[in-house]
Amino acid sequence: MLDAQAIAKGMGPTRVPYAIRCFEEVTSTNEEVKRLVAAGAPEGSVVTSIVQTGGYGRQGRRWSSPAGSLYLSLLLRPCDHGIAACDLSTLSLALALAVHDILVPYAATADIAVKWPNDVMCAAGKLCGISLEAVGNAVCIGIGINAFEPENVVHTTGSYRAAYLERIADQAIMGPGKEQTAVLEELAAKLLVSIDRLYFQWLDKGFEALAERYNGRSFLNGRVVGISSIDGTVVDEGEVLHVDERGRLVLLGDDGTKRAIASGEAHVVL
């Protein structure tokens, strides 16, 4: 089990007063946070677990959640800050930037990038997945960062193979002799500080102020992608030009028209 006090100590001051709960095993850290929402818990409630037996990500996809990676969910209340429900979807893009920012120092040469709408990638595959669920007047954020590769890698749903931070990181950071729990606690602390910073930038100025930064770190820009719906049906295809100020993926079709995609899953074709 991770040490909540060690995580808090590694964070320093933040604008959100984070209250961290750590578990050895849960069905899902998201489910734990949703229970906290139902109980009226304040913004900043955080749950981590070493193992999830029923973890899930965006669109209900199941996660393999063995020990060695960071599984963290948190409760935010952006509507209490005046954010309209229709603007909540861009929060996941801001949080992807928050994850990107903490992973780059671990492996600056690994081409770490954000993938619309809510993944963090490297050349080897997917490092992190993010889910966002509106629950009443709150938002449950689920984040899974692949840190240490398990002995038995279990196949999960999704288009991209898992990449692990230990395989691309500077060995001085994650090398032999360093306890996995210490690395995960450090990751959790850095993640919450980074989320705190990006969350308030997003609250203050919206995603429009982050769009240029997001595009500068985009995995998809310049690639041809297919857009699929939740049932896997391909509904559009084109070259990715950029992500616009509303968080939409802008495609250039074969017919020369531009289309802004607000939702769906993007799969690289070329």
PDB file of C-alpha atoms in Angstrom:
ATOM      1  CA  MET A   1       0.000   0.000   0.000  1.00  0.00           C
ATOM      2  CA  LEU A   2       1.229   3.495  -0.806  1.00  0.00           C
ATOM      3  CA  ASP A   3       1.771   5.927   2.066  1.00  0.00           C
ATOM      4  CA  ALA A   4      -0.631   8.873   1.935  1.00  0.00           C
ATOM      5  CA  GLN A   5       1.613  10.929   4.205  1.00  0.00           C
ATOM      6  CA  ALA A   6       4.632  10.310   1.964  1.00  0.00           C
ATOM      7  CA  ILE A   7       2.635  11.452  -1.078  1.00  0.00           C
ATOM      8  CA  ALA A   8       1.410  14.573   0.723  1.00  0.00           C
ATOM      9  CA  LYS A   9       4.926  15.368   1.947  1.00  0.00           C
ATOM     10  CA  GLY A  10       6.261  15.199  -1.614  1.00  0.00           C
ATOM     11  CA  MET A  11       3.676  17.638  -2.914  1.00  0.00           C
ATOM     12  CA  GLY A  12       4.241  20.920  -1.128  1.00  0.00           C
ATOM     13  CA  PRO A  13       1.484  23.570  -1.135  1.00  0.00           C
ATOM     14  CA  THR A  14      -1.440  23.247  -3.563  1.00  0.00           C
ATOM     15  CA  ARG A  15      -4.581  25.273  -4.159  1.00  0.00           C
ATOM     16  CA  VAL A  16      -6.814  22.211  -3.801  1.00  0.00           C
ATOM     17  CA  PRO A  17      -6.633  20.638  -0.312  1.00  0.00           C
ATOM     18  CA  TYR A  18      -6.032  17.014  -1.323  1.00  0.00           C
ATOM     19  CA  ALA A  19      -7.202  14.255   1.022  1.00  0.00           C
ATOM     20  CA  ILE A  20      -5.502  11.003   0.003  1.00  0.00           C
ATOM     21  CA  ARG A  21      -6.730   7.485   0.768  1.00  0.00           C
ATOM     22  CA  CYS A  22      -4.493   4.542  -0.145  1.00  0.00           C
ATOM     23  CA  PHE A  23      -5.567   0.908  -0.500  1.00  0.00           C
ATOM     24  CA  GLU A  24      -3.847  -2.389  -1.179  1.00  0.00           C
ATOM     25  CA  GLU A  25      -6.690  -3.657  -3.384  1.00  0.00           C
ATOM     26  CA  VAL A  26     -10.039  -2.299  -4.573  1.00  0.00           C
ATOM     27  CA  THR A  27     -12.449  -3.178  -7.325  1.00  0.00           C
ATOM     28  CA  SER A  28     -11.878   0.254  -8.876  1.00  0.00           C
ATOM     29  CA  THR A  29     -10.483   3.528  -7.581  1.00  0.00           C
ATOM     30  CA  ASN A  30     -13.168   5.252  -9.676  1.00  0.00           C
ATOM     31  CA  GLU A  31     -15.889   3.379  -7.807  1.00  0.00           C
ATOM     32  CA  GLU A  32     -14.347   4.432  -4.486  1.00  0.00           C
ATOM     33  CA  VAL A  33     -14.369   8.075  -5.580  1.00  0.00           C
ATOM     34  CA  LYS A  34     -17.962   7.837  -6.779  1.00  0.00           C
ATOM     35  CA  ARG A  35     -18.901   6.582  -3.320  1.00  0.00           C
ATOM     36  CA  LEU A  36     -17.164   9.641  -1.888  1.00  0.00           C
ATOM     37  CA  VAL A  37     -19.156  11.861  -4.257  1.00  0.00           C
ATOM     38  CA  ALA A  38     -22.381  10.265  -3.015  1.00  0.00           C
ATOM     39  CA  ALA A  39     -21.279  10.947   0.561  1.00  0.00           C
ATOM     40  CA  GLY A  40     -20.711  14.651  -0.226  1.00  0.00           C
ATOM     41  CA  ALA A  41     -16.906  14.538  -0.023  1.00  0.00           C
ATOM     42  CA  PRO A  42     -15.081  17.748  -0.935  1.00  0.00           C
ATOM     43  CA  GLU A  43     -13.053  18.535  -4.025  1.00  0.00           C
ATOM     44  CA  GLY A  44      -9.593  17.038  -3.770  1.00  0.00           C
ATOM     45  CA  SER A  45     -10.568  13.619  -2.438  1.00  0.00           C
ATOM     46  CA  VAL A  46      -8.048  11.128  -3.872  1.00  0.00           C
ATOM     47  CA  VAL A  47      -7.949   7.319  -3.936  1.00  0.00           C
ATOM     48  CA  THR A  48      -5.003   5.136  -4.925  1.00  0.00           C
ATOM     49  CA  SER A  49      -4.651   1.367  -4.935  1.00  0.00           C
ATOM     50  CA  ILE A  50      -1.827  -1.069  -5.608  1.00  0.00           C
ATOM     51  CA  VAL A  51      -4.222  -3.427  -7.451  1.00  0.00           C
ATOM     52  CA  GLN A  52      -7.634  -3.019  -9.069  1.00  0.00           C
ATOM     53  CA  THR A  53      -9.710  -6.154  -9.607  1.00  0.00           C
ATOM     54  CA  GLY A  54     -12.264  -4.414 -11.846  1.00  0.00           C
ATOM     55  CA  GLY A  55     -10.623  -1.271 -13.147  1.00  0.00           C
ATOM     56  CA  TYR A  56     -12.020   0.456 -16.196  1.00  0.00           C
ATOM     57  CA  GLY A  57     -11.173   3.394 -18.398  1.00  0.00           C
ATOM     58  CA  ARG A  58     -12.848   5.564 -20.990  1.00  0.00           C
ATOM     59  CA  GLN A  59     -15.977   4.113 -22.667  1.00  0.00           C
ATOM     60  CA  GLY A  60     -16.002   1.354 -20.029  1.00  0.00           C
ATOM     61  CA  ARG A  61     -12.918  -0.432 -21.374  1.00  0.00           C
ATOM     62  CA  ARG A  62     -11.467  -2.828 -18.838  1.00  0.00           C
ATOM     63  CA  TRP A  63      -7.982  -2.249 -17.489  1.00  0.00           C
ATOM     64  CA  SER A  64      -5.554  -4.913 -16.426  1.00  0.00           C
ATOM     65  CA  SER A  65      -4.470  -3.568 -13.061  1.00  0.00           C
ATOM     66  CA  PRO A  66      -1.647  -5.640 -11.573  1.00  0.00           C
ATOM     67  CA  ALA A  67       0.768  -4.264  -9.002  1.00  0.00           C
ATOM     68  CA  GLY A  68       3.488  -1.957 -10.287  1.00  0.00           C
ATOM     69  CA  SER A  69       1.542   0.867 -11.896  1.00  0.00           C
ATOM     70  CA  LEU A  70      -0.113   3.974 -10.496  1.00  0.00           C
ATOM     71  CA  TYR A  71      -3.892   3.754 -10.221  1.00  0.00           C
ATOM     72  CA  LEU A  72      -5.294   7.035  -8.955  1.00  0.00           C
ATOM     73  CA  SER A  73      -8.734   8.623  -9.017  1.00  0.00           C
ATOM     74  CA  LEU A  74      -9.750  12.013  -7.713  1.00  0.00           C
ATOM     75  CA  LEU A  75     -12.839  14.096  -7.148  1.00  0.00           C
ATOM     76  CA  LEU A  76     -13.037  17.554  -8.665  1.00  0.00           C
ATOM     77  CA  ARG A  77     -15.959  20.002  -8.596  1.00  0.00           C
ATOM     78  CA  PRO A  78     -15.405  22.367 -11.548  1.00  0.00           C
ATOM     79  CA  CYS A  79     -19.092  23.327 -11.668  1.00  0.00           C
ATOM     80  CA  ASP A  80     -18.655  24.870  -8.218  1.00  0.00           C
ATOM     81  CA  HIS A  81     -16.108  27.189  -9.884  1.00  0.00           C
ATOM     82  CA  GLY A  82     -18.605  28.321 -12.512  1.00  0.00           C
ATOM     83  CA  ILE A  83     -17.763  25.840 -15.292  1.00  0.00           C
ATOM     84  CA  ALA A  84     -20.724  24.856 -17.487  1.00  0.00           C
ATOM     85  CA  ALA A  85     -21.419  21.153 -17.931  1.00  0.00           C
ATOM     86  CA  CYS A  86     -20.928  21.493 -21.719  1.00  0.00           C
ATOM     87  CA  ASP A  87     -17.299  22.546 -21.149  1.00  0.00           C
ATOM     88  CA  LEU A  88     -16.299  19.614 -18.931  1.00  0.00           C
ATOM     89  CA  SER A  89     -15.028  17.437 -21.780  1.00  0.00           C
ATOM     90  CA  THR A  90     -11.936  19.585 -22.336  1.00  0.00           C
ATOM     91  CA  LEU A  91     -10.796  18.936 -18.756  1.00  0.00           C
ATOM     92  CA  SER A  92      -9.467  15.522 -19.829  1.00  0.00           C
ATOM     93  CA  LEU A  93      -7.228  17.245 -22.409  1.00  0.00           C
ATOM     94  CA  ALA A  94      -5.846  19.569 -19.729  1.00  0.00           C
ATOM     95  CA  LEU A  95      -5.206  16.588 -17.454  1.00  0.00           C
ATOM     96  CA  ALA A  96      -3.374  14.769 -20.249  1.00  0.00           C
ATOM     97  CA  LEU A  97      -1.014  17.753 -20.347  1.00  0.00           C
ATOM     98  CA  ALA A  98      -0.588  17.445 -16.572  1.00  0.00           C
ATOM     99  CA  VAL A  99       0.484  13.812 -16.962  1.00  0.00           C
ATOM    100  CA  HIS A 100       2.723  14.620 -19.939  1.00  0.00           C
ATOM    101  CA  ASP A 101       4.557  17.264 -17.915  1.00  0.00           C
ATOM    102  CA  ILE A 102       5.527  14.863 -15.122  1.00  0.00           C
ATOM    103  CA  LEU A 103       6.592  12.021 -17.425  1.00  0.00           C
ATOM    104  CA  VAL A 104       8.923  14.010 -19.689  1.00  0.00           C
ATOM    105  CA  PRO A 105      11.595  14.472 -16.964  1.00  0.00           C
ATOM    106  CA  TYR A 106      11.671  10.692 -16.477  1.00  0.00           C
ATOM    107  CA  ALA A 107      12.313  10.013 -20.151  1.00  0.00           C
ATOM    108  CA  ALA A 108      12.940  13.211 -22.083  1.00  0.00           C
ATOM    109  CA  THR A 109      14.171  11.366 -25.201  1.00  0.00           C
ATOM    110  CA  ALA A 110      11.176   9.018 -25.495  1.00  0.00           C
ATOM    111  CA  ASP A 111       8.955  11.343 -27.571  1.00  0.00           C
ATOM    112  CA  ILE A 112       6.227  11.485 -24.952  1.00  0.00           C
ATOM    113  CA  ALA A 113       3.073  12.992 -26.431  1.00  0.00           C
ATOM    114  CA  VAL A 114      -0.614  13.546 -25.707  1.00  0.00           C
ATOM    115  CA  LYS A 115      -3.134  11.643 -27.813  1.00  0.00           C
ATOM    116  CA  TRP A 116      -6.593  13.105 -28.258  1.00  0.00           C
ATOM    117  CA  PRO A 117      -8.691  12.943 -26.265  1.00  0.00           C
ATOM    118  CA  ASN A 118      -7.130  11.539 -23.109  1.00  0.00           C
ATOM    119  CA  ASP A 119      -4.061   9.321 -23.474  1.00  0.00           C
ATOM    120  CA  VAL A 120      -0.345   9.858 -23.057  1.00  0.00           C
ATOM    121  CA  MET A 121       1.865   7.976 -25.495  1.00  0.00           C
ATOM    122  CA  CYS A 122       5.490   7.303 -26.332  1.00  0.00           C
ATOM    123  CA  ALA A 123       7.126   5.566 -29.274  1.00  0.00           C
ATOM    124  CA  ALA A 124       6.725   2.201 -27.529  1.00  0.00           C
ATOM    125  CA  GLY A 125       2.979   2.568 -26.925  1.00  0.00           C
ATOM    126  CA  LYS A 126       0.493   3.869 -24.381  1.00  0.00           C
ATOM    127  CA  LEU A 127       1.865   5.097 -21.045  1.00  0.00           C
ATOM    128  CA  CYS A 128      -1.293   6.496 -19.504  1.00  0.00           C
ATOM    129  CA  GLY A 129      -5.049   6.451 -19.887  1.00  0.00           C
ATOM    130  CA  ILE A 130      -7.454   8.968 -18.391  1.00  0.00           C
ATOM    131  CA  SER A 131     -11.192   8.729 -17.838  1.00  0.00           C
ATOM    132  CA  LEU A 132     -13.610  11.476 -16.843  1.00  0.00           C
ATOM    133  CA  GLU A 133     -17.073  10.776 -15.461  1.00  0.00           C
ATOM    134  CA  ALA A 134     -19.596  13.418 -14.478  1.00  0.00           C
ATOM    135  CA  VAL A 135     -21.261  12.265 -11.261  1.00  0.00           C
ATOM    136  CA  GLY A 136     -23.963  14.607 -10.029  1.00  0.00           C
ATOM    137  CA  ASN A 137     -22.339  17.999  -9.611  1.00  0.00           C
ATOM    138  CA  ALA A 138     -18.842  16.520  -9.483  1.00  0.00           C
ATOM    139  CA  VAL A 139     -16.325  14.873 -11.786  1.00  0.00           C
ATOM    140  CA  CYS A 140     -14.534  11.586 -11.115  1.00  0.00           C
ATOM    141  CA  ILE A 141     -11.124  11.518 -12.795  1.00  0.00           C
ATOM    142  CA  GLY A 142      -9.398   8.163 -13.240  1.00  0.00           C
ATOM    143  CA  ILE A 143      -5.720   8.002 -14.186  1.00  0.00           C
ATOM    144  CA  GLY A 144      -3.590   4.929 -14.778  1.00  0.00           C
ATOM    145  CA  ILE A 145       0.143   5.322 -15.440  1.00  0.00           C
ATOM    146  CA  ASN A 146       2.058   2.225 -16.570  1.00  0.00           C
ATOM    147  CA  ALA A 147       5.178   2.333 -14.422  1.00  0.00           C
ATOM    148  CA  PHE A 148       6.693  -1.157 -13.895  1.00  0.00           C
ATOM    149  CA  GLU A 149       6.001  -3.998 -16.306  1.00  0.00           C
ATOM    150  CA  PRO A 150       4.367  -6.998 -14.579  1.00  0.00           C
ATOM    151  CA  GLU A 151       5.741 -10.505 -15.049  1.00  0.00           C
ATOM    152  CA  ASN A 152       2.569 -11.614 -16.797  1.00  0.00           C
ATOM    153  CA  VAL A 153       1.157  -8.915 -19.064  1.00  0.00           C
ATOM    154  CA  VAL A 154      -2.587  -9.412 -19.474  1.00  0.00           C
ATOM    155  CA  HIS A 155      -4.131  -8.266 -22.770  1.00  0.00           C
ATOM    156  CA  THR A 156      -6.670  -5.470 -22.376  1.00  0.00           C
ATOM    157  CA  THR A 157      -9.102  -3.842 -24.775  1.00  0.00           C
ATOM    158  CA  GLY A 158      -7.846  -0.880 -26.774  1.00  0.00           C
ATOM    159  CA  SER A 159      -5.850  -0.249 -29.945  1.00  0.00           C
ATOM    160  CA  TYR A 160      -2.402   0.473 -28.516  1.00  0.00           C
ATOM    161  CA  ARG A 161      -0.015  -1.794 -26.699  1.00  0.00           C
ATOM    162  CA  ALA A 162       1.046  -0.802 -23.206  1.00  0.00           C
ATOM    163  CA  ALA A 163       4.395   0.925 -22.692  1.00  0.00           C
ATOM    164  CA  TYR A 164       6.079   1.064 -19.292  1.00  0.00           C
ATOM    165  CA  LEU A 165       7.952   3.938 -17.753  1.00  0.00           C
ATOM    166  CA  GLU A 166      10.701   1.705 -16.361  1.00  0.00           C
ATOM    167  CA  ARG A 167      11.725   0.720 -19.901  1.00  0.00           C
ATOM    168  CA  ILE A 168      12.216   4.289 -21.117  1.00  0.00           C
ATOM    169  CA  ALA A 169      13.194   6.137 -17.940  1.00  0.00           C
ATOM    170  CA  ASP A 170      16.616   7.202 -16.769  1.00  0.00           C
ATOM    171  CA  GLN A 171      17.819   4.312 -14.619  1.00  0.00           C
ATOM    172  CA  ALA A 172      18.967   6.751 -11.944  1.00  0.00           C
ATOM    173  CA  ILE A 173      15.280   7.531 -11.395  1.00  0.00           C
ATOM    174  CA  MET A 174      13.792   4.040 -11.572  1.00  0.00           C
ATOM    175  CA  GLY A 175      16.858   1.825 -11.409  1.00  0.00           C
ATOM    176  CA  PRO A 176      17.597  -1.331  -9.391  1.00  0.00           C
ATOM    177  CA  GLY A 177      17.419  -0.917  -5.642  1.00  0.00           C
ATOM    178  CA  LYS A 178      14.730   1.747  -5.677  1.00  0.00           C
ATOM    179  CA  GLU A 179      11.503   0.483  -4.151  1.00  0.00           C
ATOM    180  CA  GLN A 180       8.546   0.450  -6.501  1.00  0.00           C
ATOM    181  CA  THR A 181       6.309   1.971  -3.841  1.00  0.00           C
ATOM    182  CA  ALA A 182       8.702   4.917  -3.451  1.00  0.00           C
ATOM    183  CA  VAL A 183       8.613   5.548  -7.211  1.00  0.00           C
ATOM    184  CA  LEU A 184       4.810   5.329  -7.275  1.00  0.00           C
ATOM    185  CA  GLU A 185       4.501   7.690  -4.313  1.00  0.00           C
ATOM    186  CA  GLU A 186       6.786  10.148  -6.070  1.00  0.00           C
ATOM    187  CA  LEU A 187       4.720   9.845  -9.259  1.00  0.00           C
ATOM    188  CA  ALA A 188       1.489  10.403  -7.323  1.00  0.00           C
ATOM    189  CA  ALA A 189       2.868  13.500  -5.603  1.00  0.00           C
ATOM    190  CA  LYS A 190       4.158  15.003  -8.859  1.00  0.00           C
ATOM    191  CA  LEU A 191       0.900  14.139 -10.613  1.00  0.00           C
ATOM    192  CA  LEU A 192      -1.303  15.897  -8.049  1.00  0.00           C
ATOM    193  CA  VAL A 193       0.874  19.022  -8.128  1.00  0.00           C
ATOM    194  CA  SER A 194       0.763  19.060 -11.933  1.00  0.00           C
ATOM    195  CA  ILE A 195      -3.008  18.493 -11.954  1.00  0.00           C
ATOM    196  CA  ASP A 196      -3.430  21.320  -9.465  1.00  0.00           C
ATOM    197  CA  ARG A 197      -1.540  23.696 -11.767  1.00  0.00           C
ATOM    198  CA  LEU A 198      -3.296  22.693 -15.021  1.00  0.00           C
ATOM    199  CA  TYR A 199      -6.720  22.497 -13.379  1.00  0.00           C
ATOM    200  CA  PHE A 200      -6.606  26.111 -12.285  1.00  0.00           C
ATOM    201  CA  GLN A 201      -5.224  27.270 -15.627  1.00  0.00           C
ATOM    202  CA  TRP A 202      -8.179  25.515 -17.243  1.00  0.00           C
ATOM    203  CA  LEU A 203     -10.621  26.984 -14.703  1.00  0.00           C
ATOM    204  CA  ASP A 204      -9.252  30.499 -15.155  1.00  0.00           C
ATOM    205  CA  LYS A 205      -8.916  30.642 -18.966  1.00  0.00           C
ATOM    206  CA  GLY A 206     -10.472  27.506 -20.420  1.00  0.00           C
ATOM    207  CA  PHE A 207      -8.915  25.069 -22.866  1.00  0.00           C
ATOM    208  CA  GLU A 208      -8.474  27.839 -25.436  1.00  0.00           C
ATOM    209  CA  ALA A 209      -5.453  29.073 -23.465  1.00  0.00           C
ATOM    210  CA  LEU A 210      -3.957  25.550 -23.512  1.00  0.00           C
ATOM    211  CA  ALA A 211      -4.700  24.603 -27.129  1.00  0.00           C
ATOM    212  CA  GLU A 212      -1.389  25.768 -28.614  1.00  0.00           C
ATOM    213  CA  ARG A 213       0.547  23.949 -25.925  1.00  0.00           C
ATOM    214  CA  TYR A 214      -1.538  20.806 -26.476  1.00  0.00           C
ATOM    215  CA  ASN A 215      -0.932  20.880 -30.215  1.00  0.00           C
ATOM    216  CA  GLY A 216       2.792  21.243 -29.671  1.00  0.00           C
ATOM    217  CA  ARG A 217       2.754  17.903 -27.857  1.00  0.00           C
ATOM    218  CA  SER A 218       0.166  16.105 -29.985  1.00  0.00           C
ATOM    219  CA  PHE A 219       0.686  12.483 -31.043  1.00  0.00           C
ATOM    220  CA  LEU A 220      -1.905  12.668 -33.837  1.00  0.00           C
ATOM    221  CA  ASN A 221      -1.205  15.940 -35.663  1.00  0.00           C
ATOM    222  CA  GLY A 222      -0.174  15.202 -39.242  1.00  0.00           C
ATOM    223  CA  ARG A 223      -1.330  11.566 -39.113  1.00  0.00           C
ATOM    224  CA  VAL A 224      -4.260  10.026 -40.974  1.00  0.00           C
ATOM    225  CA  VAL A 225      -6.745   8.595 -38.497  1.00  0.00           C
ATOM    226  CA  GLY A 226     -10.055   6.802 -38.445  1.00  0.00           C
ATOM    227  CA  ILE A 227     -12.644   7.933 -35.913  1.00  0.00           C
ATOM    228  CA  SER A 228     -14.751   5.171 -34.404  1.00  0.00           C
ATOM    229  CA  SER A 229     -17.843   5.309 -32.245  1.00  0.00           C
ATOM    230  CA  ILE A 230     -18.266   3.409 -28.983  1.00  0.00           C
ATOM    231  CA  ASP A 231     -19.376   0.266 -30.859  1.00  0.00           C
ATOM    232  CA  GLY A 232     -16.269   0.335 -33.058  1.00  0.00           C
ATOM    233  CA  THR A 233     -17.953   1.639 -36.201  1.00  0.00           C
ATOM    234  CA  VAL A 234     -15.661   3.935 -38.219  1.00  0.00           C
ATOM    235  CA  VAL A 235     -17.587   7.174 -38.677  1.00  0.00           C
ATOM    236  CA  ASP A 236     -14.945   9.434 -40.239  1.00  0.00           C
ATOM    237  CA  GLU A 237     -11.390   9.483 -41.554  1.00  0.00           C
ATOM    238  CA  GLY A 238      -8.883  12.160 -42.435  1.00  0.00           C
ATOM    239  CA  GLU A 239      -5.564  13.820 -41.720  1.00  0.00           C
ATOM    240  CA  VAL A 240      -5.348  15.442 -38.295  1.00  0.00           C
ATOM    241  CA  LEU A 241      -4.619  19.161 -38.626  1.00  0.00           C
ATOM    242  CA  HIS A 242      -4.866  20.177 -34.978  1.00  0.00           C
ATOM    243  CA  VAL A 243      -7.038  20.269 -31.876  1.00  0.00           C
ATOM    244  CA  ASP A 244      -9.097  23.466 -31.821  1.00  0.00           C
ATOM    245  CA  GLU A 245      -9.841  25.851 -28.959  1.00  0.00           C
ATOM    246  CA  ARG A 246     -12.961  23.837 -28.079  1.00  0.00           C
ATOM    247  CA  GLY A 247     -10.971  20.621 -27.762  1.00  0.00           C
ATOM    248  CA  ARG A 248     -12.221  19.164 -31.053  1.00  0.00           C
ATOM    249  CA  LEU A 249     -10.013  17.136 -33.387  1.00  0.00           C
ATOM    250  CA  VAL A 250      -9.908  18.909 -36.766  1.00  0.00           C
ATOM    251  CA  LEU A 251      -9.588  16.562 -39.758  1.00  0.00           C
ATOM    252  CA  LEU A 252      -8.838  17.262 -43.404  1.00  0.00           C
ATOM    253  CA  GLY A 253     -10.803  14.839 -45.562  1.00  0.00           C
ATOM    254  CA  ASP A 254      -9.839  13.440 -48.961  1.00  0.00           C
ATOM    255  CA  ASP A 255     -12.362  15.834 -50.479  1.00  0.00           C
ATOM    256  CA  GLY A 256     -10.506  18.830 -49.047  1.00  0.00           C
ATOM    257  CA  THR A 257     -13.121  19.659 -46.411  1.00  0.00           C
ATOM    258  CA  LYS A 258     -12.290  20.260 -42.767  1.00  0.00           C
ATOM    259  CA  ARG A 259     -14.342  18.606 -40.046  1.00  0.00           C
ATOM    260  CA  ALA A 260     -14.212  19.144 -36.288  1.00  0.00           C
ATOM    261  CA  ILE A 261     -14.717  15.936 -34.286  1.00  0.00           C
ATOM    262  CA  ALA A 262     -16.077  16.420 -30.779  1.00  0.00           C
ATOM    263  CA  SER A 263     -16.042  12.802 -29.579  1.00  0.00           C
ATOM    264  CA  GLY A 264     -14.960   9.336 -30.574  1.00  0.00           C
ATOM    265  CA  GLU A 265     -11.833   7.212 -30.630  1.00  0.00           C
ATOM    266  CA  ALA A 266      -8.982   8.051 -33.007  1.00  0.00           C
ATOM    267  CA  HIS A 267      -6.966   5.200 -34.550  1.00  0.00           C
ATOM    268  CA  VAL A 268      -3.916   5.904 -36.678  1.00  0.00           C
ATOM    269  CA  VAL A 269      -4.256   4.703 -40.283  1.00  0.00           C
ATOM    270  CA  LEU A 270      -1.063   6.278 -41.682  1.00  0.00           C
TER     271      LEU A 270
END
